[in-house]
Amino acid sequence: MANSRIIIVGGGLAGLMAAIKSAELGMAVDLFSIVPVKRSHSVCAQGGINAAKNTKGEGDSTFKHFDDTIYGGDFLANQPPVKAMCDAAPGIIDLLDRMGVMFNRTPEGLLDFRRFGGTLYNRTAFAGATTGQQLLYALDEQVRRFEADGKVTKYEGWEFLSAVLDGNRRCHGICAMDLRSMQLKTFAADAVIIATGGNGSIFGKSTNSVVCTGSAQSALYQQGAVYANGEFIQVHPTAIPGEDKLRLMSESARGEGGRVWTVRDGKPWYFLEEWYPKYGNLVPRDIATRAIHKVVYELGLGLDGKAAVYLDVSHIPVETLNRKLGGILEIYEKFVGVDPRKHPMKVFPGMHYTMGGLWIDYDQMTNLPGLFAAGEAEYQYHGANRLGANSLVSCIYGGMVAGRTAAAYSKNNAKSAEAVSSTVFEQELKRQQELNDALLKGQGGENPFHIWKEMGELMTEHCTVVRNNKGLRKADEQLVTLLERSRRMNLSDRSSWANQTLAFCRELTNMLQLARVIARGAEARNESRGAHYKPDFPDRDDANWMKTTKAVFAPDADEPVLSYEAVDASLIQPRPRKYDIAA
Amino acid sequence: MKTIEVQVKRQLTPDGESYWEEFSLPYRPNMNLIAVLQEIAAAPTTKQGKASTPITYESNCLEEVCGACTMLVNGRSRQACTALVDKLEQPIRVEPMSKFPVIRDLQVNRQRLFNDLKRVKAWIPIDGSYDLGPGPRMSQKTQEAAYPFSHCISCGNCLEVCPQYNDETGFVGAAVIGQVRLLNSHPTGKMNAHERLMALTGPGGVHECGYAQNCVKACPKEIPLTEAISQVGRDVVIESVLDFLRG
């Protein structure tokens, strides 16, 4: 009998780790990615990866990492999988070290660790300020080794369009588009793992890469996959505003002693240090973001009256900066033209990460049997707010679990996959081809790029730092209008070779549907928790809202329907989240 | 009105003829070339008023760390994301890289680079992805010397400017040699240094380098590529002699 076959969609950290695990378990792996996997968005992660190795005599433990993660996430994450992740983290660091990641070292030659937001411990391993890049390359190299051995087949330059589901909504493969020939094709597999990352493009400008549209997750949601906690969007406190995107200035700048300030009465005012004496500049991201928002919009103390504050590392010795933060300081210098070693950097919060994603169980499987998810594309590990340097560990851990559980599922379900009728593949291919044909023929006069811009501005205004129900209602209504307009799009490129406009239009429609999940989820949740902040409901409301939002697409109404599921808080008793007092 | 003038070399298919198109955009400060290409995509009309199509190009992170958006800007091979309009001479002339087959417009096929990474076995052959305890110790000095090489973003700038990088020589080029230098200096990677060095002995190996030293100037990450080539070149010679003596 042939090997079981697993399809992995997405070649970032989660997808590559899942590929390594599945290939190691004897699966034949087909790996799909829009970009060559080495160019995936994981390269952008800068500061580091958390693991409680307790190498600095601070009494750190994996339980404290677990507690910080749950507390930082404002008690919205299911606790058992988060605990399992934190317990696995030290082993993950060791594995990456064995793969050759050039982590920074101590004088004794051991791994060095630094501090990050939302913790009082030095638990973040780092490779300069380019940790995500180094980690992605290590996994990329291992997958290339499997590829050379014929155990992994890469489909780079292919875009996932949909899952192939049978009448019982069991997943048997995918439909994908070759971004050169624009040909559609279906691929069969015993299990499919979705590792397609975040959805920053829904907000127009974000810190995310171009491919982070959330299109795959949205397509699956429209096919019946449950999307969880969509309203939880992390806005990173320190991004560099740009014409084409917002560029991240890593939290590691503060981890290494960087200070946030603005000018008040002609003097520097270190407002984070004043408001949060214990954590100072290293409060969690949602807290720092709201503080900057308040300083700029409520107190009117933005630099030169503009939406910016200073992030200052100029007091740190240049040699230390180059060794520990070189990569990110270069980014600032290259894009802004000012040397941050000498002058404070101008930053402002920017959309960065989605805590929400495809709903999965503790085995990383979605509600559609045979369809798994890992990494930022799913919702499991960060609750209402993600701590810095936890994304890399969650991607790798989720990929490990999904690789293993998808392989086990494949072995147990191989027969049913072989028995599946070819009609389900043909029907899905036909459905997708019709969508392409309609777009290529469209004569409606709507410009997809204008719709995208309007969506981005709408979502940034109403669905980021501060939310209120009137604005959210308006946002959803306008999204419906934009969806209607998107059905009358007119493509300026109708060719059938490397047509990036066609691919973009497919993504855009999916982004609009997912944007509604975010807006509706936020409107319904009348409380403030983690990154979700409503001034009209300023407190966390555990009695009514300590529950996961589950959005299901209702095809006839063409809209999300929300239901809720209790959070598994079986390990740590919820407590108020207060970083401004000594806990 | 102040404008941004751009000339783009276009080609609709791999076998198609190339041609130039001119675009004129209203000026805004702080734009990079990516922002310009995005504006053209939203309103693809040439300076002469002819309806055109959005320009196909590769991009992803827009932070000069994914290596996708390499192209020739005013004749220089570089990343489009860090090509700031305010620092460029106009009209800005944009062309695809010349050393790789054009797919469409500014998008080229750089698969050869990834194939060459396979050729030199650019990985550490770990026993398995299980929890097998910590990795080897490494001095700060070793880490600091190796770290720059781990920054290689596979953008291909060093290959575009290399006179020896062509189909005739089959030269793997500086980027790949840099990875051999990186992996061979790692305490575990060292164990397989022999295989990587021997992979650089045949046609296309390190001896194809003509010491033009263009690579190190073109590298956006300032990787000491010529240093890697010298060192790997030496190691390849020693390894070949030893290999010969060992029979």
PDB file of N, CA and C in Angstrom, chain A residues 401-457:
ATOM      1  N   VAL A 401       2.539  19.133  16.781  1.00  0.00           N
ATOM      2  CA  VAL A 401       1.347  18.366  17.164  1.00  0.00           C
ATOM      3  C   VAL A 401       0.562  17.990  15.908  1.00  0.00           C
ATOM      4  N   ALA A 402       0.352  18.966  15.020  1.00  0.00           N
ATOM      5  CA  ALA A 402      -0.462  18.703  13.831  1.00  0.00           C
ATOM      6  C   ALA A 402       0.203  17.653  12.930  1.00  0.00           C
ATOM      7  N   GLY A 403       1.528  17.732  12.798  1.00  0.00           N
ATOM      8  CA  GLY A 403       2.230  16.748  11.981  1.00  0.00           C
ATOM      9  C   GLY A 403       1.986  15.332  12.505  1.00  0.00           C
ATOM     10  N   ARG A 404       2.028  15.240  13.824  1.00  0.00           N
ATOM     11  CA  ARG A 404       1.853  13.935  14.475  1.00  0.00           C
ATOM     12  C   ARG A 404       0.401  13.466  14.398  1.00  0.00           C
ATOM     13  N   THR A 405      -0.533  14.349  14.754  1.00  0.00           N
ATOM     14  CA  THR A 405      -1.937  13.920  14.805  1.00  0.00           C
ATOM     15  C   THR A 405      -2.504  13.703  13.397  1.00  0.00           C
ATOM     16  N   ALA A 406      -2.047  14.491  12.443  1.00  0.00           N
ATOM     17  CA  ALA A 406      -2.525  14.289  11.068  1.00  0.00           C
ATOM     18  C   ALA A 406      -2.006  12.959  10.529  1.00  0.00           C
ATOM     19  N   ALA A 407      -0.782  12.598  10.916  1.00  0.00           N
ATOM     20  CA  ALA A 407      -0.236  11.306  10.483  1.00  0.00           C
ATOM     21  C   ALA A 407      -1.038  10.163  11.090  1.00  0.00           C
ATOM     22  N   ALA A 408      -1.369  10.296  12.373  1.00  0.00           N
ATOM     23  CA  ALA A 408      -2.156   9.247  13.044  1.00  0.00           C
ATOM     24  C   ALA A 408      -3.537   9.144  12.391  1.00  0.00           C
ATOM     25  N   TYR A 409      -4.141  10.288  12.111  1.00  0.00           N
ATOM     26  CA  TYR A 409      -5.447  10.301  11.458  1.00  0.00           C
ATOM     27  C   TYR A 409      -5.361   9.619  10.089  1.00  0.00           C
ATOM     28  N   SER A 410      -4.311   9.916   9.350  1.00  0.00           N
ATOM     29  CA  SER A 410      -4.155   9.348   8.007  1.00  0.00           C
ATOM     30  C   SER A 410      -4.072   7.831   8.056  1.00  0.00           C
ATOM     31  N   LYS A 411      -3.310   7.336   9.012  1.00  0.00           N
ATOM     32  CA  LYS A 411      -3.163   5.874   9.111  1.00  0.00           C
ATOM     33  C   LYS A 411      -4.500   5.215   9.434  1.00  0.00           C
ATOM     34  N   ASN A 412      -5.267   5.851  10.302  1.00  0.00           N
ATOM     35  CA  ASN A 412      -6.535   5.257  10.723  1.00  0.00           C
ATOM     36  C   ASN A 412      -7.644   5.426   9.704  1.00  0.00           C
ATOM     37  N   ASN A 413      -7.457   6.353   8.784  1.00  0.00           N
ATOM     38  CA  ASN A 413      -8.549   6.662   7.851  1.00  0.00           C
ATOM     39  C   ASN A 413      -8.172   6.458   6.390  1.00  0.00           C
ATOM     40  N   ALA A 414      -7.064   5.763   6.154  1.00  0.00           N
ATOM     41  CA  ALA A 414      -6.556   5.640   4.789  1.00  0.00           C
ATOM     42  C   ALA A 414      -7.588   5.059   3.844  1.00  0.00           C
ATOM     43  N   LYS A 415      -8.328   4.056   4.280  1.00  0.00           N
ATOM     44  CA  LYS A 415      -9.267   3.401   3.375  1.00  0.00           C
ATOM     45  C   LYS A 415     -10.357   4.335   2.907  1.00  0.00           C
ATOM     46  N   SER A 416     -10.893   5.082   3.849  1.00  0.00           N
ATOM     47  CA  SER A 416     -11.995   5.960   3.462  1.00  0.00           C
ATOM     48  C   SER A 416     -11.524   6.988   2.433  1.00  0.00           C
ATOM     49  N   ALA A 417     -10.253   7.379   2.532  1.00  0.00           N
ATOM     50  CA  ALA A 417      -9.730   8.349   1.568  1.00  0.00           C
ATOM     51  C   ALA A 417      -9.640   7.734   0.173  1.00  0.00           C
ATOM     52  N   GLU A 418      -9.225   6.471   0.122  1.00  0.00           N
ATOM     53  CA  GLU A 418      -9.117   5.818  -1.192  1.00  0.00           C
ATOM     54  C   GLU A 418     -10.490   5.605  -1.807  1.00  0.00           C
ATOM     55  N   ALA A 419     -11.448   5.379  -0.923  1.00  0.00           N
ATOM     56  CA  ALA A 419     -12.785   5.047  -1.424  1.00  0.00           C
ATOM     57  C   ALA A 419     -13.562   6.269  -1.912  1.00  0.00           C
ATOM     58  N   VAL A 420     -13.039   7.458  -1.640  1.00  0.00           N
ATOM     59  CA  VAL A 420     -13.841   8.643  -1.942  1.00  0.00           C
ATOM     60  C   VAL A 420     -14.044   8.809  -3.460  1.00  0.00           C
ATOM     61  N   SER A 421     -15.230   9.188  -3.794  1.00  0.00           N
ATOM     62  CA  SER A 421     -15.606   9.284  -5.208  1.00  0.00           C
ATOM     63  C   SER A 421     -14.870  10.435  -5.902  1.00  0.00           C
ATOM     64  N   SER A 422     -14.547  10.241  -7.148  1.00  0.00           N
ATOM     65  CA  SER A 422     -13.838  11.291  -7.882  1.00  0.00           C
ATOM     66  C   SER A 422     -14.751  12.495  -8.155  1.00  0.00           C
ATOM     67  N   THR A 423     -16.058  12.291  -8.015  1.00  0.00           N
ATOM     68  CA  THR A 423     -16.963  13.416  -8.283  1.00  0.00           C
ATOM     69  C   THR A 423     -16.748  14.582  -7.325  1.00  0.00           C
ATOM     70  N   VAL A 424     -16.409  14.288  -6.064  1.00  0.00           N
ATOM     71  CA  VAL A 424     -16.233  15.415  -5.143  1.00  0.00           C
ATOM     72  C   VAL A 424     -15.073  16.300  -5.602  1.00  0.00           C
ATOM     73  N   PHE A 425     -14.053  15.684  -6.186  1.00  0.00           N
ATOM     74  CA  PHE A 425     -12.930  16.469  -6.709  1.00  0.00           C
ATOM     75  C   PHE A 425     -13.364  17.268  -7.933  1.00  0.00           C
ATOM     76  N   GLU A 426     -14.080  16.607  -8.820  1.00  0.00           N
ATOM     77  CA  GLU A 426     -14.526  17.283 -10.049  1.00  0.00           C
ATOM     78  C   GLU A 426     -15.449  18.455  -9.738  1.00  0.00           C
ATOM     79  N   GLN A 427     -16.345  18.227  -8.767  1.00  0.00           N
ATOM     80  CA  GLN A 427     -17.288  19.303  -8.424  1.00  0.00           C
ATOM     81  C   GLN A 427     -16.566  20.517  -7.846  1.00  0.00           C
ATOM     82  N   GLU A 428     -15.580  20.239  -6.974  1.00  0.00           N
ATOM     83  CA  GLU A 428     -14.863  21.354  -6.353  1.00  0.00           C
ATOM     84  C   GLU A 428     -14.065  22.125  -7.405  1.00  0.00           C
ATOM     85  N   LEU A 429     -13.439  21.387  -8.297  1.00  0.00           N
ATOM     86  CA  LEU A 429     -12.662  22.030  -9.359  1.00  0.00           C
ATOM     87  C   LEU A 429     -13.568  22.929 -10.204  1.00  0.00           C
ATOM     88  N   LYS A 430     -14.741  22.409 -10.525  1.00  0.00           N
ATOM     89  CA  LYS A 430     -15.698  23.159 -11.349  1.00  0.00           C
ATOM     90  C   LYS A 430     -16.146  24.428 -10.628  1.00  0.00           C
ATOM     91  N   ARG A 431     -16.440  24.287  -9.335  1.00  0.00           N
ATOM     92  CA  ARG A 431     -16.886  25.441  -8.545  1.00  0.00           C
ATOM     93  C   ARG A 431     -15.812  26.539  -8.539  1.00  0.00           C
ATOM     94  N   GLN A 432     -14.575  26.135  -8.354  1.00  0.00           N
ATOM     95  CA  GLN A 432     -13.493  27.123  -8.300  1.00  0.00           C
ATOM     96  C   GLN A 432     -13.229  27.738  -9.672  1.00  0.00           C
ATOM     97  N   GLN A 433     -13.317  26.906 -10.717  1.00  0.00           N
ATOM     98  CA  GLN A 433     -13.092  27.420 -12.069  1.00  0.00           C
ATOM     99  C   GLN A 433     -14.142  28.468 -12.430  1.00  0.00           C
ATOM    100  N   GLU A 434     -15.360  28.209 -11.986  1.00  0.00           N
ATOM    101  CA  GLU A 434     -16.445  29.156 -12.279  1.00  0.00           C
ATOM    102  C   GLU A 434     -16.188  30.507 -11.600  1.00  0.00           C
ATOM    103  N   LEU A 435     -15.642  30.452 -10.376  1.00  0.00           N
ATOM    104  CA  LEU A 435     -15.324  31.702  -9.673  1.00  0.00           C
ATOM    105  C   LEU A 435     -14.271  32.495 -10.457  1.00  0.00           C
ATOM    106  N   ASN A 436     -13.260  31.782 -10.952  1.00  0.00           N
ATOM    107  CA  ASN A 436     -12.227  32.464 -11.751  1.00  0.00           C
ATOM    108  C   ASN A 436     -12.821  33.035 -13.040  1.00  0.00           C
ATOM    109  N   ASP A 437     -13.627  32.226 -13.715  1.00  0.00           N
ATOM    110  CA  ASP A 437     -14.204  32.647 -14.994  1.00  0.00           C
ATOM    111  C   ASP A 437     -15.047  33.911 -14.804  1.00  0.00           C
ATOM    112  N   ALA A 438     -15.828  33.901 -13.718  1.00  0.00           N
ATOM    113  CA  ALA A 438     -16.698  35.061 -13.460  1.00  0.00           C
ATOM    114  C   ALA A 438     -15.848  36.320 -13.249  1.00  0.00           C
ATOM    115  N   LEU A 439     -14.764  36.190 -12.499  1.00  0.00           N
ATOM    116  CA  LEU A 439     -13.907  37.348 -12.247  1.00  0.00           C
ATOM    117  C   LEU A 439     -13.272  37.848 -13.540  1.00  0.00           C
ATOM    118  N   LEU A 440     -12.828  36.927 -14.369  1.00  0.00           N
ATOM    119  CA  LEU A 440     -12.146  37.329 -15.594  1.00  0.00           C
ATOM    120  C   LEU A 440     -13.095  37.981 -16.594  1.00  0.00           C
ATOM    121  N   LYS A 441     -14.391  37.625 -16.482  1.00  0.00           N
ATOM    122  CA  LYS A 441     -15.368  38.205 -17.415  1.00  0.00           C
ATOM    123  C   LYS A 441     -16.001  39.479 -16.874  1.00  0.00           C
ATOM    124  N   GLY A 442     -15.859  39.734 -15.559  1.00  0.00           N
ATOM    125  CA  GLY A 442     -16.575  40.836 -14.906  1.00  0.00           C
ATOM    126  C   GLY A 442     -16.386  42.178 -15.602  1.00  0.00           C
ATOM    127  N   GLN A 443     -17.490  42.919 -15.740  1.00  0.00           N
ATOM    128  CA  GLN A 443     -17.444  44.209 -16.437  1.00  0.00           C
ATOM    129  C   GLN A 443     -18.024  45.313 -15.570  1.00  0.00           C
ATOM    130  N   GLY A 444     -18.114  45.081 -14.256  1.00  0.00           N
ATOM    131  CA  GLY A 444     -18.883  45.984 -13.387  1.00  0.00           C
ATOM    132  C   GLY A 444     -18.288  47.342 -13.111  1.00  0.00           C
ATOM    133  N   GLY A 445     -17.010  47.540 -13.342  1.00  0.00           N
ATOM    134  CA  GLY A 445     -16.439  48.861 -13.132  1.00  0.00           C
ATOM    135  C   GLY A 445     -15.901  49.133 -11.741  1.00  0.00           C
ATOM    136  N   GLU A 446     -15.981  48.153 -10.828  1.00  0.00           N
ATOM    137  CA  GLU A 446     -15.403  48.354  -9.495  1.00  0.00           C
ATOM    138  C   GLU A 446     -13.922  47.984  -9.507  1.00  0.00           C
ATOM    139  N   ASN A 447     -13.106  48.830  -8.889  1.00  0.00           N
ATOM    140  CA  ASN A 447     -11.659  48.611  -8.838  1.00  0.00           C
ATOM    141  C   ASN A 447     -11.291  47.847  -7.556  1.00  0.00           C
ATOM    142  N   PRO A 448     -10.771  46.621  -7.680  1.00  0.00           N
ATOM    143  CA  PRO A 448     -10.481  45.810  -6.482  1.00  0.00           C
ATOM    144  C   PRO A 448      -9.519  46.496  -5.508  1.00  0.00           C
ATOM    145  N   PHE A 449      -8.574  47.257  -6.039  1.00  0.00           N
ATOM    146  CA  PHE A 449      -7.587  47.899  -5.158  1.00  0.00           C
ATOM    147  C   PHE A 449      -8.222  49.010  -4.327  1.00  0.00           C
ATOM    148  N   HIS A 450      -9.229  49.661  -4.895  1.00  0.00           N
ATOM    149  CA  HIS A 450      -9.937  50.686  -4.134  1.00  0.00           C
ATOM    150  C   HIS A 450     -10.777  50.045  -3.036  1.00  0.00           C
ATOM    151  N   ILE A 451     -11.411  48.920  -3.357  1.00  0.00           N
ATOM    152  CA  ILE A 451     -12.210  48.210  -2.341  1.00  0.00           C
ATOM    153  C   ILE A 451     -11.304  47.786  -1.182  1.00  0.00           C
ATOM    154  N   TRP A 452     -10.121  47.294  -1.528  1.00  0.00           N
ATOM    155  CA  TRP A 452      -9.160  46.849  -0.504  1.00  0.00           C
ATOM    156  C   TRP A 452      -8.764  48.010   0.410  1.00  0.00           C
ATOM    157  N   LYS A 453      -8.493  49.148  -0.200  1.00  0.00           N
ATOM    158  CA  LYS A 453      -8.076  50.307   0.566  1.00  0.00           C
ATOM    159  C   LYS A 453      -9.181  50.748   1.527  1.00  0.00           C
ATOM    160  N   GLU A 454     -10.409  50.768   1.010  1.00  0.00           N
ATOM    161  CA  GLU A 454     -11.534  51.174   1.862  1.00  0.00           C
ATOM    162  C   GLU A 454     -11.736  50.205   3.017  1.00  0.00           C
ATOM    163  N   MET A 455     -11.614  48.916   2.718  1.00  0.00           N
ATOM    164  CA  MET A 455     -11.752  47.903   3.780  1.00  0.00           C
ATOM    165  C   MET A 455     -10.677  48.116   4.845  1.00  0.00           C
ATOM    166  N   GLY A 456      -9.447  48.333   4.408  1.00  0.00           N
ATOM    167  CA  GLY A 456      -8.337  48.499   5.342  1.00  0.00           C
ATOM    168  C   GLY A 456      -8.551  49.691   6.265  1.00  0.00           C
ATOM    169  N   GLU A 457      -8.995  50.811   5.690  1.00  0.00           N
ATOM    170  CA  GLU A 457      -9.214  52.010   6.507  1.00  0.00           C
ATOM    171  C   GLU A 457     -10.362  51.814   7.490  1.00  0.00           C
TER     172      GLU A 457
END
